[in-house]
Coordinates of C-alpha atoms in Angstrom, one line a residue:
M1 CA 13.9 3.4 -16.7
S2 CA 13.4 0.2 -15.1
F3 CA 15.0 -2.1 -14.1
A4 CA 12.7 -5.1 -13.3
Y5 CA 15.0 -7.2 -14.8
W6 CA 17.3 -7.0 -12.0
Y7 CA 14.3 -8.6 -10.3
Y8 CA 13.3 -11.1 -13.1
G9 CA 16.8 -12.4 -12.4
L10 CA 16.2 -13.4 -9.2
I11 CA 12.8 -14.4 -9.4
A12 CA 14.5 -17.3 -11.9
L13 CA 17.4 -18.2 -10.3
S14 CA 15.1 -18.9 -6.7
V15 CA 13.0 -21.6 -9.3
V16 CA 16.3 -22.9 -10.3
L17 CA 18.2 -23.1 -7.2
L18 CA 14.4 -24.5 -6.0
G19 CA 14.2 -27.0 -8.5
A20 CA 18.2 -28.4 -8.8
S21 CA 17.3 -29.0 -4.6
L22 CA 13.9 -30.5 -5.1
S23 CA 15.2 -33.0 -8.0
H24 CA 18.7 -33.7 -6.3
G25 CA 17.1 -34.2 -3.0
K26 CA 13.7 -35.8 -4.2
N27 CA 11.7 -34.9 -0.7
W28 CA 8.9 -32.3 -0.8
R29 CA 9.9 -31.8 2.5
L30 CA 12.7 -29.2 1.1
L31 CA 9.3 -27.4 0.2
V32 CA 8.6 -27.4 3.5
L33 CA 11.8 -25.8 4.6
H34 CA 11.2 -23.4 2.6
L35 CA 8.1 -21.7 3.2
M36 CA 9.8 -21.9 7.2
V37 CA 12.4 -20.1 5.9
A38 CA 10.0 -17.6 4.1
G39 CA 6.9 -17.3 7.7
I40 CA 10.6 -16.8 10.0
I41 CA 11.9 -13.7 7.8
H42 CA 7.8 -12.2 7.6
P43 CA 8.0 -10.8 11.0
F44 CA 11.7 -9.2 10.5
E45 CA 10.9 -7.2 6.7
V46 CA 7.4 -6.6 8.6
V47 CA 9.6 -5.0 11.4
V48 CA 12.4 -3.2 8.8
M49 CA 10.2 -1.4 6.3
L50 CA 7.8 -0.2 8.4
T51 CA 11.0 1.8 10.5
G52 CA 11.8 2.4 6.9
G53 CA 15.1 0.4 7.0
Y54 CA 15.2 0.2 3.3
Y55 CA 12.9 0.8 0.4
Y56 CA 13.0 -1.7 -3.1
I57 CA 12.6 -0.2 -6.0
P58 CA 12.2 -3.1 -9.2
G59 CA 10.6 -0.6 -11.7
I60 CA 7.6 -3.4 -12.5
V61 CA 4.3 -1.4 -11.3
P62 CA 3.7 2.3 -11.3
D63 CA 2.6 2.1 -7.9
P64 CA 5.9 2.7 -6.1
Q65 CA 4.6 1.3 -2.8
V66 CA 3.6 -2.5 -4.0
D67 CA 6.8 -2.1 -6.2
S68 CA 8.9 -2.5 -3.3
L69 CA 6.4 -4.6 -1.4
I70 CA 7.3 -7.1 -4.5
G71 CA 10.7 -6.7 -4.5
A72 CA 10.2 -7.7 -0.9
L73 CA 8.3 -11.2 -1.6
V74 CA 11.3 -11.6 -4.4
S75 CA 13.7 -10.9 -1.8
D76 CA 11.2 -13.0 1.3
L77 CA 9.1 -15.4 -0.7
L78 CA 11.6 -16.6 -3.5
I79 CA 15.7 -16.2 -3.3
V80 CA 16.5 -16.0 0.6
P81 CA 14.9 -19.5 1.4
A82 CA 15.6 -21.4 -2.3
S83 CA 19.2 -20.4 -1.3
A84 CA 18.4 -21.8 2.2
V85 CA 16.6 -25.1 1.0
A86 CA 19.8 -25.3 -1.8
I87 CA 22.5 -25.3 0.9
N88 CA 21.2 -28.6 3.3
S89 CA 19.6 -29.6 0.4
F90 CA 23.1 -30.6 -1.1
S91 CA 24.7 -30.6 2.1
L92 CA 26.8 -27.5 1.4
S93 CA 29.7 -27.1 4.2
W94 CA 29.6 -23.6 5.7
R95 CA 32.5 -22.9 3.9
F96 CA 29.6 -22.4 1.5
I97 CA 27.6 -21.4 3.6
L98 CA 30.0 -17.9 4.0
G99 CA 30.6 -17.5 0.5
I100 CA 26.7 -17.4 -0.5
A101 CA 26.7 -14.3 2.4
A102 CA 28.8 -12.7 1.4
V103 CA 27.5 -12.5 -2.9
F104 CA 23.6 -12.2 -1.0
T105 CA 25.7 -8.9 0.8
G106 CA 27.6 -7.8 -2.3
I107 CA 23.7 -8.1 -4.2
D108 CA 22.0 -5.1 -1.1
W109 CA 25.4 -3.3 -2.1
L110 CA 25.3 -4.2 -5.9
Y111 CA 21.5 -3.2 -6.1
V112 CA 21.9 0.1 -4.1
K113 CA 23.9 1.5 -6.9
A114 CA 22.3 0.8 -9.5
G115 CA 19.5 2.5 -7.7
V116 CA 16.3 -0.1 -7.6
Y117 CA 16.6 -0.6 -3.7
V118 CA 17.8 2.0 -1.0
H119 CA 19.2 1.6 2.0
F120 CA 18.5 4.6 5.3
W121 CA 19.1 3.1 8.6
W122 CA 19.6 -0.2 6.8
K123 CA 23.4 -1.6 5.9
S124 CA 24.8 -4.4 3.6
I125 CA 26.3 -5.9 6.5
Y126 CA 23.5 -5.9 8.3
T127 CA 22.4 -8.6 5.2
G128 CA 24.7 -10.3 5.3
I129 CA 24.6 -10.8 9.0
G130 CA 21.3 -11.3 8.7
I131 CA 22.2 -14.4 6.6
I132 CA 24.3 -16.3 7.8
I133 CA 21.7 -16.7 10.9
L134 CA 18.8 -17.5 8.9
Y135 CA 21.7 -20.4 7.3
A136 CA 21.8 -21.5 10.8
I137 CA 18.3 -21.5 11.6
G138 CA 17.7 -23.2 8.8
R139 CA 20.2 -25.9 8.4
R140 CA 18.6 -26.6 12.3
F141 CA 14.9 -26.6 10.8
W142 CA 16.0 -28.9 8.1
L143 CA 18.2 -31.1 11.1
G144 CA 14.4 -31.3 12.2
L145 CA 12.2 -32.3 9.7
Q146 CA 14.2 -35.3 9.1
E147 CA 13.6 -36.5 13.1
K148 CA 10.8 -39.4 13.0
Q149 CA 9.6 -38.4 16.6
P150 CA 9.8 -34.2 17.0
S151 CA 9.0 -31.9 19.7
L152 CA 5.7 -30.5 19.8
V153 CA 7.2 -26.9 19.9
F154 CA 9.2 -27.7 16.4
R155 CA 6.0 -29.9 14.8
L156 CA 3.9 -26.1 15.9
L157 CA 6.5 -24.6 14.7
T158 CA 6.7 -26.2 11.5
I159 CA 2.5 -25.8 10.5
Y160 CA 3.3 -22.5 11.4
L161 CA 6.0 -21.2 9.4
T162 CA 4.7 -23.6 6.6
Y163 CA 0.9 -21.4 6.8
I164 CA 2.4 -17.9 7.0
P165 CA 3.8 -17.2 3.0
I166 CA 0.4 -18.7 1.8
P167 CA -1.6 -15.6 3.7
I168 CA 0.9 -13.4 2.9
V169 CA 0.6 -14.1 -0.7
I170 CA -3.3 -13.9 -1.1
N171 CA -4.3 -11.3 0.4
F172 CA -0.7 -9.1 -1.3
V173 CA -2.3 -10.0 -4.9
V174 CA -6.1 -9.4 -3.3
S175 CA -6.0 -6.6 -2.0
R176 CA -2.2 -5.2 -2.9
V177 CA -1.9 -5.4 -6.7
F178 CA -5.9 -5.3 -7.7
N179 CA -6.6 -3.4 -4.6
I180 CA -10.3 -5.7 -4.2
F181 CA -10.1 -4.7 -0.2
K182 CA -7.6 -2.7 2.9
F183 CA -7.8 -2.1 6.3
E184 CA -8.2 0.6 7.5
Y185 CA -7.4 1.9 11.4
L186 CA -5.5 5.0 12.6
L187 CA -2.8 3.8 14.1
F188 CA -0.3 6.0 12.8
S189 CA -0.2 9.2 11.4
A190 CA 1.3 7.4 8.5
L191 CA -1.2 6.1 7.1
E192 CA -0.4 3.6 4.6
K193 CA 1.2 1.8 7.4
N194 CA -2.3 0.5 9.2
H195 CA -3.0 -1.4 6.5
P196 CA 0.3 -3.5 6.6
V197 CA -0.2 -3.8 9.7
I198 CA -3.7 -5.1 10.9
N199 CA -2.6 -7.5 7.8
A200 CA 0.3 -8.9 9.8
V201 CA -1.3 -8.9 13.1
H202 CA -4.8 -10.9 11.5
I203 CA -2.4 -13.4 9.4
I204 CA 0.0 -14.0 12.5
L205 CA -3.6 -13.9 15.0
T206 CA -5.1 -16.6 11.9
G207 CA -1.7 -18.7 11.7
L208 CA -2.2 -19.0 15.4
V209 CA -5.0 -20.6 15.8
F210 CA -4.4 -22.9 12.5
T211 CA -1.4 -24.6 14.8
L212 CA -3.7 -25.3 17.7
C213 CA -6.3 -26.7 16.2
F214 CA -4.9 -28.1 13.6
G215 CA -1.0 -29.3 15.1
L216 CA -2.9 -30.2 18.9
R217 CA -4.4 -33.0 20.4
L218 CA -8.3 -31.1 20.5
R219 CA -11.4 -32.7 20.8
F220 CA -13.7 -31.4 17.5
R221 CA -15.7 -28.6 19.9
Y222 CA -12.1 -26.8 21.0
R223 CA -11.5 -27.2 17.1
L224 CA -14.5 -25.6 16.4
L225 CA -14.3 -22.3 18.4
G226 CA -11.3 -21.7 17.0
I227 CA -12.8 -21.6 13.9
I228 CA -15.4 -19.8 14.9
L229 CA -12.7 -17.3 16.5
L230 CA -11.5 -16.2 13.2
V231 CA -15.2 -15.9 11.9
S232 CA -16.0 -13.5 14.5
V233 CA -12.8 -11.4 14.0
N234 CA -13.7 -11.5 10.4
L235 CA -17.0 -10.1 11.2
A236 CA -16.0 -7.9 13.9
L237 CA -13.5 -5.9 11.4
G238 CA -16.7 -5.2 8.9
Y239 CA -18.6 -4.5 11.1
Y240 CA -16.4 -1.3 12.5
N241 CA -15.2 -0.3 9.4
I242 CA -12.1 -2.2 9.8
F243 CA -12.1 -3.6 6.5
V244 CA -13.0 -1.7 3.5
S245 CA -13.5 -2.9 0.0
P246 CA -14.3 -0.3 -2.5
I247 CA -16.8 -3.2 -4.2
E248 CA -18.2 -4.8 -1.5
M249 CA -16.8 -7.0 -0.9
S250 CA -18.0 -9.1 2.5
S251 CA -15.3 -9.0 4.7
Q252 CA -15.6 -13.5 5.7
Y253 CA -13.0 -12.8 2.3
L254 CA -10.3 -12.8 5.2
T255 CA -12.0 -16.9 6.1
L256 CA -11.4 -18.3 2.6
V257 CA -8.6 -17.4 3.0
P258 CA -7.1 -19.7 6.8
I259 CA -9.0 -22.6 4.5
I260 CA -7.1 -22.7 1.3
G261 CA -4.2 -22.3 3.7
A262 CA -4.9 -24.8 5.5
L263 CA -5.9 -27.1 2.4
F264 CA -2.1 -26.3 1.1
V265 CA -0.6 -27.3 3.4
F266 CA -2.6 -31.1 4.9
A267 CA -1.7 -31.8 0.0
L268 CA 2.2 -30.8 1.3
F269 CA 2.4 -31.9 4.1
H270 CA 0.4 -35.6 3.2
V271 CA 2.7 -35.6 0.0
A272 CA 6.4 -34.5 2.1
K273 CA 5.1 -37.5 4.5
L274 CA 4.1 -35.4 7.4
N275 CA 2.4 -36.3 10.3
Y276 CA 2.5 -33.7 12.7
L277 CA -1.7 -32.8 11.8
F278 CA -4.5 -33.9 14.2
P279 CA -2.2 -35.7 16.3

């Protein structure tokens, strides 16, 4: 029996929270905050899932691995960041923040009891603690986004974290939903772990190059060098058969992803009036 509606409910709630937050705050920097929170969750989610901390069972698609990843995306890219945005948009006090963290802890426990989410070494209390820490970080991010002259470190962190969710979503759809490509290289005895690890490393590397190229005051030749580096890495992934495509897609597809991500970040920073790029 599919329990997909448990996750559809979270998706709907995420849309409502984000919409209400943007409507109330009337500030596109709230969407930047949403992406920043999602971006900071990503490396922790990769580690926890690869070490078998928990497993999602939304029952949305037949493939259990893809199904679990969909559950992770609903949590990491939608409901948790949307709640952090709502907290800052409505300027909620810590009393409310602790209450929301308690609700998420209860949802974690409820989903386990319902059989749509499985714990291994993870415990519901870890969710509550992690949510509280994340909300504290989100509040600091929001204060930083209001500063007229933020530090260089904060500007670079904002660029990086805002960019990261874009390739996560694109690569998931292309590689997992449509099975157009995958990464193959024997890193772990459990072969299914190789793709997510290489994919995560590639996304992080791309994000770092993107951030440094467009967030620092550099001569054009150095920005061009960063682009050449990414193109070379992608060529190498194809040449050494690490990038594998059943439809013989070129590994240079991976170069297209940061272009899309860059256009999105440029547009969002423009409407949010964040002059963090091309200093």
